[in-house]
PDB file of C-alpha atoms in Angstrom:
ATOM      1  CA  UNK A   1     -45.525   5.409 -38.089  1.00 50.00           C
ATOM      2  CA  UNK A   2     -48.605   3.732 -39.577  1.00 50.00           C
ATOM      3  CA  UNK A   3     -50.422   0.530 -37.692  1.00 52.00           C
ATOM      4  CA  UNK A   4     -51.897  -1.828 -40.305  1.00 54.00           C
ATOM      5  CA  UNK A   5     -54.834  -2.631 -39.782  1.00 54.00           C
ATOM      6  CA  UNK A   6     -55.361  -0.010 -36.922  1.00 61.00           C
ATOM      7  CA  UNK A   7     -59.274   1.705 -36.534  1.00 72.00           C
ATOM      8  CA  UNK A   8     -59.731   5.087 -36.893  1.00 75.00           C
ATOM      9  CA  UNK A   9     -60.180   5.778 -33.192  1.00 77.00           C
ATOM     10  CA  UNK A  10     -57.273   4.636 -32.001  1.00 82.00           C
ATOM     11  CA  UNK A  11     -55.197   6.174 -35.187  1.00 83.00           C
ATOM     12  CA  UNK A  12     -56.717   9.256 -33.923  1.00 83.00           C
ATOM     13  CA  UNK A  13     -55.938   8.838 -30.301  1.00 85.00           C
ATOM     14  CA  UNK A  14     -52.118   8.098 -31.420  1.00 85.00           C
ATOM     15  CA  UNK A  15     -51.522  11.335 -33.250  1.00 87.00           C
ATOM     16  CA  UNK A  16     -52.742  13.550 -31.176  1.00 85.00           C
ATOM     17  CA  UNK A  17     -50.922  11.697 -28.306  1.00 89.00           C
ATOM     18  CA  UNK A  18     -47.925  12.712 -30.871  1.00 89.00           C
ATOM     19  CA  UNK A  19     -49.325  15.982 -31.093  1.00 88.00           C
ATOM     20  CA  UNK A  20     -49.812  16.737 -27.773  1.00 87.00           C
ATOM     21  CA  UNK A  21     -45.527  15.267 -27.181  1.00 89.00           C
ATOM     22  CA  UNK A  22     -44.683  17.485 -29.681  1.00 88.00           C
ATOM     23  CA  UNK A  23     -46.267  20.925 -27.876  1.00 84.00           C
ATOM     24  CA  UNK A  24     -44.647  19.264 -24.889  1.00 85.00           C
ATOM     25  CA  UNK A  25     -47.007  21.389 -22.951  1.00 84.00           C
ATOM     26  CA  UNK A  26     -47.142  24.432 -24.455  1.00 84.00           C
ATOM     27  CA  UNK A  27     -50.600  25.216 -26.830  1.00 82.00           C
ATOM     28  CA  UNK A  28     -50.629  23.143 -29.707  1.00 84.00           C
ATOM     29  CA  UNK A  29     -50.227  24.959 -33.008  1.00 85.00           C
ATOM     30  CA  UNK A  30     -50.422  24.551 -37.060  1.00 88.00           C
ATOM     31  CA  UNK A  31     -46.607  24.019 -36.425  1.00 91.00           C
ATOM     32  CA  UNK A  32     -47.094  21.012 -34.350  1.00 92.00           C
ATOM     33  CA  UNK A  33     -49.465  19.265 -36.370  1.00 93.00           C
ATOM     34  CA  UNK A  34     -47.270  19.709 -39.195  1.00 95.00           C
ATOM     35  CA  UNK A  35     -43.961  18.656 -37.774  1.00 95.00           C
ATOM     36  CA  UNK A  36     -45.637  15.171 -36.439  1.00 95.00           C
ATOM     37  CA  UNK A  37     -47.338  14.767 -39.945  1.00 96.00           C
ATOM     38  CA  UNK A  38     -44.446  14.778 -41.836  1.00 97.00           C
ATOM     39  CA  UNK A  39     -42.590  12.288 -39.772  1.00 96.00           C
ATOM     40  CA  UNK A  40     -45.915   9.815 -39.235  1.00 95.00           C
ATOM     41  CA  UNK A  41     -46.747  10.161 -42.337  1.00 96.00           C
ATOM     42  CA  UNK A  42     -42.778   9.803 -44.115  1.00 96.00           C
ATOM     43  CA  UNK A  43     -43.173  12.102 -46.191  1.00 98.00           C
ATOM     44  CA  UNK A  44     -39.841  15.076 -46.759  1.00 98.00           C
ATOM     45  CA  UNK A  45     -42.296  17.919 -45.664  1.00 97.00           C
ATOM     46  CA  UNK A  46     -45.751  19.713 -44.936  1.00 97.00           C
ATOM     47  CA  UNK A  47     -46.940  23.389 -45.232  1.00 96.00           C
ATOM     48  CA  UNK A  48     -50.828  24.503 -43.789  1.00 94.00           C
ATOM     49  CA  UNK A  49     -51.742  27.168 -45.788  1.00 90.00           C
ATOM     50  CA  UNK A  50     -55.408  28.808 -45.149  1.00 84.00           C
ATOM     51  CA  UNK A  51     -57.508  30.156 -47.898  1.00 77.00           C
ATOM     52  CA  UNK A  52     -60.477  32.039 -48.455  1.00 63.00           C
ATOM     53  CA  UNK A  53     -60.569  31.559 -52.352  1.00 59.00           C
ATOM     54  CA  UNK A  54     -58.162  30.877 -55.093  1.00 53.00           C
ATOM     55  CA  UNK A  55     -56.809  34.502 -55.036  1.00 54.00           C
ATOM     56  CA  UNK A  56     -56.391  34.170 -51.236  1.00 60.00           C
ATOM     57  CA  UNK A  57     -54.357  32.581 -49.259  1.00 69.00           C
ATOM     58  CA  UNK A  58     -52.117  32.810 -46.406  1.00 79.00           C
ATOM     59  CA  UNK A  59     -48.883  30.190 -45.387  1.00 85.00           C
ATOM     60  CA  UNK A  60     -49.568  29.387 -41.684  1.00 87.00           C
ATOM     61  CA  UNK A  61     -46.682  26.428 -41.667  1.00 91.00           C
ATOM     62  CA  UNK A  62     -44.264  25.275 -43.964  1.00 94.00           C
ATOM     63  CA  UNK A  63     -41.379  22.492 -42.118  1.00 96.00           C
ATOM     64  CA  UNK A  64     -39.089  23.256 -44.656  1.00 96.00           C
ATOM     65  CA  UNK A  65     -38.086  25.413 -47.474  1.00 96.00           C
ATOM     66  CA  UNK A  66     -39.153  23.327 -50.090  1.00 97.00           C
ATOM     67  CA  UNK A  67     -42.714  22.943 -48.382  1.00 97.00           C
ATOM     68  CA  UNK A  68     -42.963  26.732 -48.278  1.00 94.00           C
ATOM     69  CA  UNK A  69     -41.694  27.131 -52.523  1.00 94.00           C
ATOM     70  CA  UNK A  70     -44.475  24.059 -53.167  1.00 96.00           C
ATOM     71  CA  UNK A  71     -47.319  26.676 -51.055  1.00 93.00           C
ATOM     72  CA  UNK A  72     -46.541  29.551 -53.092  1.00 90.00           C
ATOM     73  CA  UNK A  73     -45.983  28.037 -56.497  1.00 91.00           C
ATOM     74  CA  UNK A  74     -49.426  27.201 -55.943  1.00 89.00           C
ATOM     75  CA  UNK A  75     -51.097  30.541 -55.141  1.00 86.00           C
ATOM     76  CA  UNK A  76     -48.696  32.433 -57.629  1.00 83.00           C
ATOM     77  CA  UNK A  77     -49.515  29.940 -60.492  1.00 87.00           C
ATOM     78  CA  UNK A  78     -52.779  29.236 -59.419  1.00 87.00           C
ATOM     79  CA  UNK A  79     -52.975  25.824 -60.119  1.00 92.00           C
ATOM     80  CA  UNK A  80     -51.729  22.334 -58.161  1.00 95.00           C
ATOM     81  CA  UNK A  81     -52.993  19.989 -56.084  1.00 96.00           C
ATOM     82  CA  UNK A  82     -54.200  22.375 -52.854  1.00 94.00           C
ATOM     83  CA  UNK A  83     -55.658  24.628 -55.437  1.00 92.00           C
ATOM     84  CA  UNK A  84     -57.881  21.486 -56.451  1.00 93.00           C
ATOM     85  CA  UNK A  85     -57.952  20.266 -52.658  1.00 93.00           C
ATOM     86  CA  UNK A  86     -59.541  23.850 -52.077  1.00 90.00           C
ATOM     87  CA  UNK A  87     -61.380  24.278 -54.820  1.00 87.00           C
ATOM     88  CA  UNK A  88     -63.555  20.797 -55.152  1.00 87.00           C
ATOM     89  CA  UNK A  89     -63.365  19.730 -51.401  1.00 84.00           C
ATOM     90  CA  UNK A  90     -61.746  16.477 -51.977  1.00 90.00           C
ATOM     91  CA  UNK A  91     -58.038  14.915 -51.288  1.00 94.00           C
ATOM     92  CA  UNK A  92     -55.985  15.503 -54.589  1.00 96.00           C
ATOM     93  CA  UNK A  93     -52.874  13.079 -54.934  1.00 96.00           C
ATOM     94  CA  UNK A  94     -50.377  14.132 -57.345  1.00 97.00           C
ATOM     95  CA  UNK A  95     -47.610  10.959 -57.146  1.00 97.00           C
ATOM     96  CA  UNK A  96     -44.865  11.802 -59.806  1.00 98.00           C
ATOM     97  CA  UNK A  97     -45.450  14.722 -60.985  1.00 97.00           C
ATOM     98  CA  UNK A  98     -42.792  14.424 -63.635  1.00 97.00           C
ATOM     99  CA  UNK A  99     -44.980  12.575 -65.370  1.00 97.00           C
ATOM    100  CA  UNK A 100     -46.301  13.727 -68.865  1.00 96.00           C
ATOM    101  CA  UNK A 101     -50.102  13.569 -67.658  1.00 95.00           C
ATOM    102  CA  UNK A 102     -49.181  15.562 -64.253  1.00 96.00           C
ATOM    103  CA  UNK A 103     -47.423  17.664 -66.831  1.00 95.00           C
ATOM    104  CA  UNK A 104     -50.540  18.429 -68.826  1.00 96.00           C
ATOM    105  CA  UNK A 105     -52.812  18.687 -65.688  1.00 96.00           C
ATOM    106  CA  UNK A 106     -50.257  21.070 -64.398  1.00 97.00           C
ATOM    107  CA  UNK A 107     -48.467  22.953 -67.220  1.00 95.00           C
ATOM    108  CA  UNK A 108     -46.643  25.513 -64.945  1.00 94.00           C
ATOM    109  CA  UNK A 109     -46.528  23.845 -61.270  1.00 95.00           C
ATOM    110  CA  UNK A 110     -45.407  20.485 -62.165  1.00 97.00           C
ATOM    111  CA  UNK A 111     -42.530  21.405 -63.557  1.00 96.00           C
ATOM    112  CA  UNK A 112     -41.705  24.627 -61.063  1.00 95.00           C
ATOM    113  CA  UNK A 113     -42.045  22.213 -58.019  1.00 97.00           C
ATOM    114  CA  UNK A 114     -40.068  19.768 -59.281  1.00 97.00           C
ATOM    115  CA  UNK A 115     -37.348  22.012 -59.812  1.00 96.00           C
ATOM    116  CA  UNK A 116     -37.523  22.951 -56.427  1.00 97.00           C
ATOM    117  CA  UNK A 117     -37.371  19.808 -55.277  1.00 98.00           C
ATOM    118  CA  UNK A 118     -40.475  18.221 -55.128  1.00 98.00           C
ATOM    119  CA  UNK A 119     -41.734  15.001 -57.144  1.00 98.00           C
ATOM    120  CA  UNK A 120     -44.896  14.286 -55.727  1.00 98.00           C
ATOM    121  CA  UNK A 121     -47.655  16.365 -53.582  1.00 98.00           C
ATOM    122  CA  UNK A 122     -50.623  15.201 -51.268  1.00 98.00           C
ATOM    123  CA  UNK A 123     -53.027  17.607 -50.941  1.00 97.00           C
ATOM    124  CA  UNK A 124     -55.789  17.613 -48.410  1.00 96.00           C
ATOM    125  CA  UNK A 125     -58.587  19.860 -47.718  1.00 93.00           C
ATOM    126  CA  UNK A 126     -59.210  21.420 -44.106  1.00 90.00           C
ATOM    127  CA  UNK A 127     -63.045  20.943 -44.150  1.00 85.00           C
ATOM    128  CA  UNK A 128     -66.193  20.443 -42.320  1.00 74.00           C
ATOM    129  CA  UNK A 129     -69.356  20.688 -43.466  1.00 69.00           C
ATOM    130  CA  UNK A 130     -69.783  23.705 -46.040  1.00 67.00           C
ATOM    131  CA  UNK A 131     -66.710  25.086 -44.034  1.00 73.00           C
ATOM    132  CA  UNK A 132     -63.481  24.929 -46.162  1.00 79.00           C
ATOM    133  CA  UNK A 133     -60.786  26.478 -43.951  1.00 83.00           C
ATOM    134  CA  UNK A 134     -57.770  26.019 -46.339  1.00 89.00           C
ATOM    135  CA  UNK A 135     -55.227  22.483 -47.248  1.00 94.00           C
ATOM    136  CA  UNK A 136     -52.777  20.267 -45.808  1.00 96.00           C
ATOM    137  CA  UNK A 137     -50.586  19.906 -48.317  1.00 97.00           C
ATOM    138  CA  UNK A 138     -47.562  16.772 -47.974  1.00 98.00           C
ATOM    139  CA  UNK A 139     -44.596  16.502 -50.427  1.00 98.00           C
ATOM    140  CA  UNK A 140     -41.870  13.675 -51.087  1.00 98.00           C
ATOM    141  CA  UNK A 141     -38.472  14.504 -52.922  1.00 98.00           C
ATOM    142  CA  UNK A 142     -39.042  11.126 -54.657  1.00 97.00           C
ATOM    143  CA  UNK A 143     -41.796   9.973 -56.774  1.00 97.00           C
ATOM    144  CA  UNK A 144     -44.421   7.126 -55.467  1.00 96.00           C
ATOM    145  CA  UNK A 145     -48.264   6.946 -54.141  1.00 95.00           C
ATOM    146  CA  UNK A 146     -48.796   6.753 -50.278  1.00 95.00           C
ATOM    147  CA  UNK A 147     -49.671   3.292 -48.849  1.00 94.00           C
ATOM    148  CA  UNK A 148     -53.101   3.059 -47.813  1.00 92.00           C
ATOM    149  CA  UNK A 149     -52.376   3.644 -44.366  1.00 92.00           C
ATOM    150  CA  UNK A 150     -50.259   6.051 -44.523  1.00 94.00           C
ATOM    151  CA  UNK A 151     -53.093   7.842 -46.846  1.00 94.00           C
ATOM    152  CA  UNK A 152     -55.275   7.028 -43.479  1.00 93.00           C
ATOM    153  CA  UNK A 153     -52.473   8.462 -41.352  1.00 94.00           C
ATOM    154  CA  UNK A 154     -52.727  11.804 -43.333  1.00 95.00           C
ATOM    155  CA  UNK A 155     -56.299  12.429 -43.783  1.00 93.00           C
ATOM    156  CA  UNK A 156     -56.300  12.017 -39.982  1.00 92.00           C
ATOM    157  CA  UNK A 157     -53.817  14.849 -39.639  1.00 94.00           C
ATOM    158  CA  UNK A 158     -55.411  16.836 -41.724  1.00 93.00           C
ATOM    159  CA  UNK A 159     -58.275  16.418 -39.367  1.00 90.00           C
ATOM    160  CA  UNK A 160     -56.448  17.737 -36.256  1.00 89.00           C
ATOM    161  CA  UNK A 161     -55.321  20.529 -38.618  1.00 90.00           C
ATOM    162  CA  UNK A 162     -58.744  21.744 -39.056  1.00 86.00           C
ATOM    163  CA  UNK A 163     -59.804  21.130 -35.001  1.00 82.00           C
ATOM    164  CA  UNK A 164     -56.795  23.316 -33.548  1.00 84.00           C
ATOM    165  CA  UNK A 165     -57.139  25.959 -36.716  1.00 80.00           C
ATOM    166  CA  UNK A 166     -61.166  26.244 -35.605  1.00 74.00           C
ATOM    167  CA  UNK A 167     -59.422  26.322 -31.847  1.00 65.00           C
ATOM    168  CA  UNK A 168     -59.636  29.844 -29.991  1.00 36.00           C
ATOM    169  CA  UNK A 169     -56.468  30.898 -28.672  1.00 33.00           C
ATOM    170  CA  UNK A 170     -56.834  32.751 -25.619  1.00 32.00           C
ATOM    171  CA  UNK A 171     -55.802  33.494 -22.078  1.00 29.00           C
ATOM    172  CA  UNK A 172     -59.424  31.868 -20.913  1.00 35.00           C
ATOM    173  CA  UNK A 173     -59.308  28.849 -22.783  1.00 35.00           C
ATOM    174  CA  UNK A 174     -58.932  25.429 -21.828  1.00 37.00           C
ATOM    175  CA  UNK A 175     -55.293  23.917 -22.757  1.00 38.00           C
ATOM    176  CA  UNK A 176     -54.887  22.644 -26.336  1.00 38.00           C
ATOM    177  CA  UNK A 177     -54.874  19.186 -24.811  1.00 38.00           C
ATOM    178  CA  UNK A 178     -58.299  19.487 -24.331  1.00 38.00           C
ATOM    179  CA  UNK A 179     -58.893  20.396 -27.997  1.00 39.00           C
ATOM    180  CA  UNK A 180     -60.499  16.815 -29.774  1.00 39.00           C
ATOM    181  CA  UNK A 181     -59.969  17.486 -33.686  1.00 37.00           C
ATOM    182  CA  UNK A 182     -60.817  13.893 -34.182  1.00 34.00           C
ATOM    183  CA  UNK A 183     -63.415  11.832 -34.823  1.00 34.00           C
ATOM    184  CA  UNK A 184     -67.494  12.678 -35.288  1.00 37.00           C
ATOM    185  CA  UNK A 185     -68.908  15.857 -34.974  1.00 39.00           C
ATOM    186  CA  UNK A 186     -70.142  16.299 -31.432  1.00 48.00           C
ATOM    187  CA  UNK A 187     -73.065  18.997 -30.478  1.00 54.00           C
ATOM    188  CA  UNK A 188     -70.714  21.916 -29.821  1.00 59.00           C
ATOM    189  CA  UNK A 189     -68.927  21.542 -32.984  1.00 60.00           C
ATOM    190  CA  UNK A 190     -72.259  21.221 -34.974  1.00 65.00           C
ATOM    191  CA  UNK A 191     -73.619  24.178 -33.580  1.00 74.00           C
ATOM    192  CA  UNK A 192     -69.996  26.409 -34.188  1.00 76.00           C
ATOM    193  CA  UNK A 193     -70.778  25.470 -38.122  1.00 72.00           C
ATOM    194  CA  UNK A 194     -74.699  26.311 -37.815  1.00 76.00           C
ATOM    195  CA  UNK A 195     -73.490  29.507 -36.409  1.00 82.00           C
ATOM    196  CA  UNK A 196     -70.994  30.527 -39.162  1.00 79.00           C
ATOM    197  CA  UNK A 197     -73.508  29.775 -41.622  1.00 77.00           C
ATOM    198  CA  UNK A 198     -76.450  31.969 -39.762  1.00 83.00           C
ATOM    199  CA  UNK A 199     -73.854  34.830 -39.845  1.00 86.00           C
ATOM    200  CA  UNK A 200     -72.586  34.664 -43.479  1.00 81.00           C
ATOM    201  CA  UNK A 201     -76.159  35.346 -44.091  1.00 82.00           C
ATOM    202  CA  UNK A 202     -75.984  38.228 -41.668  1.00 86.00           C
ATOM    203  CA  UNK A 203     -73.205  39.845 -42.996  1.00 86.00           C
ATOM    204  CA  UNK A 204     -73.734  38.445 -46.433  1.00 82.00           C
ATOM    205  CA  UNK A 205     -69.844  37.320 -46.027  1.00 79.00           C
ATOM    206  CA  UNK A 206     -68.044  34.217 -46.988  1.00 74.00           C
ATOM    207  CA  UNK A 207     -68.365  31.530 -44.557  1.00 72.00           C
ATOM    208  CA  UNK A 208     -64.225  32.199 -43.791  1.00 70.00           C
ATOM    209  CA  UNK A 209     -64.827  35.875 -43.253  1.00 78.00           C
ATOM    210  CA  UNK A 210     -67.973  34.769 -40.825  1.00 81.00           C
ATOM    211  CA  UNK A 211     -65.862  31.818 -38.966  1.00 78.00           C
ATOM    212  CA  UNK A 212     -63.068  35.090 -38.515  1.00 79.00           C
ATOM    213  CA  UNK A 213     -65.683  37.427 -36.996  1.00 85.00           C
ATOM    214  CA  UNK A 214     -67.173  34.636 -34.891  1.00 84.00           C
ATOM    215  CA  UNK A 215     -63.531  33.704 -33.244  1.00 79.00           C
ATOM    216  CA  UNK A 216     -62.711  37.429 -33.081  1.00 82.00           C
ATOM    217  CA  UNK A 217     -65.933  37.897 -30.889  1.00 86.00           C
ATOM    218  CA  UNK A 218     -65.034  34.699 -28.529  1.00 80.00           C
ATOM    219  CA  UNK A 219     -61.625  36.182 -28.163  1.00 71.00           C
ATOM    220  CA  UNK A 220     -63.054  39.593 -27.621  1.00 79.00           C
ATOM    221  CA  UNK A 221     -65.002  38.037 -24.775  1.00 81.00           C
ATOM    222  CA  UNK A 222     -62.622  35.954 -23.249  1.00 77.00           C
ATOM    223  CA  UNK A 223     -65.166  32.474 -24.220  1.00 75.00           C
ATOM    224  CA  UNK A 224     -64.530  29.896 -26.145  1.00 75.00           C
ATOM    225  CA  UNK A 225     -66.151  29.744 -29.431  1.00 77.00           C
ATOM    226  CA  UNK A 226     -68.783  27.298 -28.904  1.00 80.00           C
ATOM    227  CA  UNK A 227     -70.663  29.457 -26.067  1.00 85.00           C
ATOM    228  CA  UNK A 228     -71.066  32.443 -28.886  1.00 88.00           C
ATOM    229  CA  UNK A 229     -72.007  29.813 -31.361  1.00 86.00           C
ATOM    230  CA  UNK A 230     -74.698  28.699 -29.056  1.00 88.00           C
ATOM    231  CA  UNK A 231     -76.248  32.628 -28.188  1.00 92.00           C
ATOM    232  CA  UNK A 232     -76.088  32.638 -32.272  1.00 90.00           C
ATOM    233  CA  UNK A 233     -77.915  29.975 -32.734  1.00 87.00           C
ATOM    234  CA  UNK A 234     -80.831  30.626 -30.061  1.00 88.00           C
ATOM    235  CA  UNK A 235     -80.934  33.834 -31.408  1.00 89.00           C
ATOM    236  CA  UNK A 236     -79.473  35.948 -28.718  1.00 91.00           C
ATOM    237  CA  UNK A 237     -76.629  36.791 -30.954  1.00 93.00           C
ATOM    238  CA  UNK A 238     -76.270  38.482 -33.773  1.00 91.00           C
ATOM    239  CA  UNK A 239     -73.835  40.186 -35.948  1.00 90.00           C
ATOM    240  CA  UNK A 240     -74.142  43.525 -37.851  1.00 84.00           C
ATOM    241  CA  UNK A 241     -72.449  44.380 -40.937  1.00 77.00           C
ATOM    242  CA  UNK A 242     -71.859  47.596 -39.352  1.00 69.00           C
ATOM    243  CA  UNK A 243     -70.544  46.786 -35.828  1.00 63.00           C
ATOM    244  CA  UNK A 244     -67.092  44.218 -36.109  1.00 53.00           C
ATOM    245  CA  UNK A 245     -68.081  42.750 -32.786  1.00 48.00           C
ATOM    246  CA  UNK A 246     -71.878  42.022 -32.659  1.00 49.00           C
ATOM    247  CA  UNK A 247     -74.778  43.055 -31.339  1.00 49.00           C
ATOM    248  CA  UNK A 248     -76.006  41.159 -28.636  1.00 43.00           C
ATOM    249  CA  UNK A 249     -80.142  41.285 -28.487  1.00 44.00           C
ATOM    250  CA  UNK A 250     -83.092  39.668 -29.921  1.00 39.00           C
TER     251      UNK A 250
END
C-alpha cells in the first residue's frame, strides 16, 4: 500500500522489507518482486520479461495468466507498451487502452490484450545507465491512470527488479537480503556497469550478451559479480571472443 507523502528512502526500505517477507528466507527472485508489486501497487497482475532487443525476449515472471498473454502479445506483435519501455528507456503508461487513440498507437495489441482481459498496461524499463536489462510490465482488468504514488510505488519496484536480476545466484553469495536494488548507485554497482561496457567492446557484443558473460564468469568462480567487475576494470581481466570464460592477464 502506498504512503502519501512518503520519501523515496523509506518507500524503498518498505518494499524490500515486503520483498524480503515474501522470500520468507529463501533467495529472493523475479517471482517475489513481482508478487509484492502487484499487491503494493493494486494493480490485477505483473510479468518481468528480459530482453535483448525487440526480436528477443524471454518471460522470467508472469503472476497470472493474463500477465503472461499481455508479455507475449507484445513480443509476437511487436508493439505495446514494454516494447516502447524497452525500446526508448522511459516508463510507458497505457491507461484504457480501449480507447480510439491507444487503438491507433496500438493497432494489433490494444485490442488483443483487451480481449484477454486487460484494459490498461504500465510498462517500466529495467535500466541503469546504458544497461537496459528488459521491463516491468503492470496490468489492471479495469481502465484508469495510477495515482501518483502508486506510480512512485512502481517505479520503485521496478528498481528492485533490476538489483536482484543484476544479482548472482550462487552457492558463495551473500543472502538476497543483503542485495540493495534501491536507491543511488554506490561504487560497486558503478564499476559492474563500467565493466559490461569495457567488455561489449571486447567482444564487440551487446551490452546484455556482455552483462551474461560477466555473471557467467562470477558464477564460474564462485565471486560475486562486483569482484570480476573490479579485475575488469583495473585491467587484470579480460574477455576473449574466443574463450566463454576470460582470460585473466594484462
Amino acid at each position: 500500500m502506498a504512503v502519501h507523502g512518503e520519501g523515496q528512502e523509506a518507500r524503498a526500505a518498505r518494499a524490500w522489507a515486503s520483498i524480503i517477507g515474501c522470500a520468507d528466507g529463501t533467495p529472493v527472485t523475479a517471482g517475489h518482486v513481482c508478487r509484492i508489486a502487484r499487491v503494493a501497487v493494486g494493480v490485477d497482475g505483473v510479468s518481468l520479461s528480459l530482453s535483448t532487443g525487440a526480436d528477443s525476449q524471454s518471460l522470467v515472471f508472469a503472476t497470472d495468466e493474463v500477465a503472461r498473454q499481455v508479455a507475449e502479445l507484445q513480443f509476437t506483435l511487436g508493439e505495446g507498451p514494454g516494447v516502447e519501455a524497452w525500446s526508448y528507456g522511459g516508463t510507458c503508461l497505457a491507461a484504457d487502452l480501449s480507447s480510439p487513440a491507444t487503438g491507433a498507437r496500438w493497432p494489433w495489441f490494444a485490442p488483443a490484450a483487451v480481449q484477454a482481459g486487460a484494459r490498461a498496461v504500465f510498462a517500466f524499463p529495467l535500466q541503469a545507465g546504458a544497461i537496459r536489462l528488459g521491463t516491468l510490465d503492470l496490468y489492471r482488468a479495469q481502465s484508469g491512470p495510477l495515482t501518483a504514488e502508486q506510480l512512485a510505488d512502481a517505479l520503485t519496484f521496478a528498481a528492485a527488479a533490476l538489483g536482484v536480476m543484476l544479482h548472482t545466484a550462487h552457492p558463495q553469495a551473500g543472502p538476497a537480503q543483503e542485495v540493495q536494488p534501491f536507491g543511488g548507485m554506490d561504487e560497486s554497482r558503478a564499476e559492474v556497469y563500467q565493466a559490461t561496457g569495457m567488455i561489449a567492446v571486447q567482444l564487440d557484443a551487446s551490452l546484455a550478451e556482455a552483462l551474461l558473460r560477466l555473471r557467467a564468469h562470477a558464477f564460474a568462480e564462485g565471486v560475486g559479480v562486483a569482484e570480476i567487475a573490479r579485475l575488469v576494470v583495473a585491467r587484470n581481466l579480460r574477455f576473449d571472443p574466443e574463450d566463454l570464460s576470460g582470460d585473466t592477464g594484462n
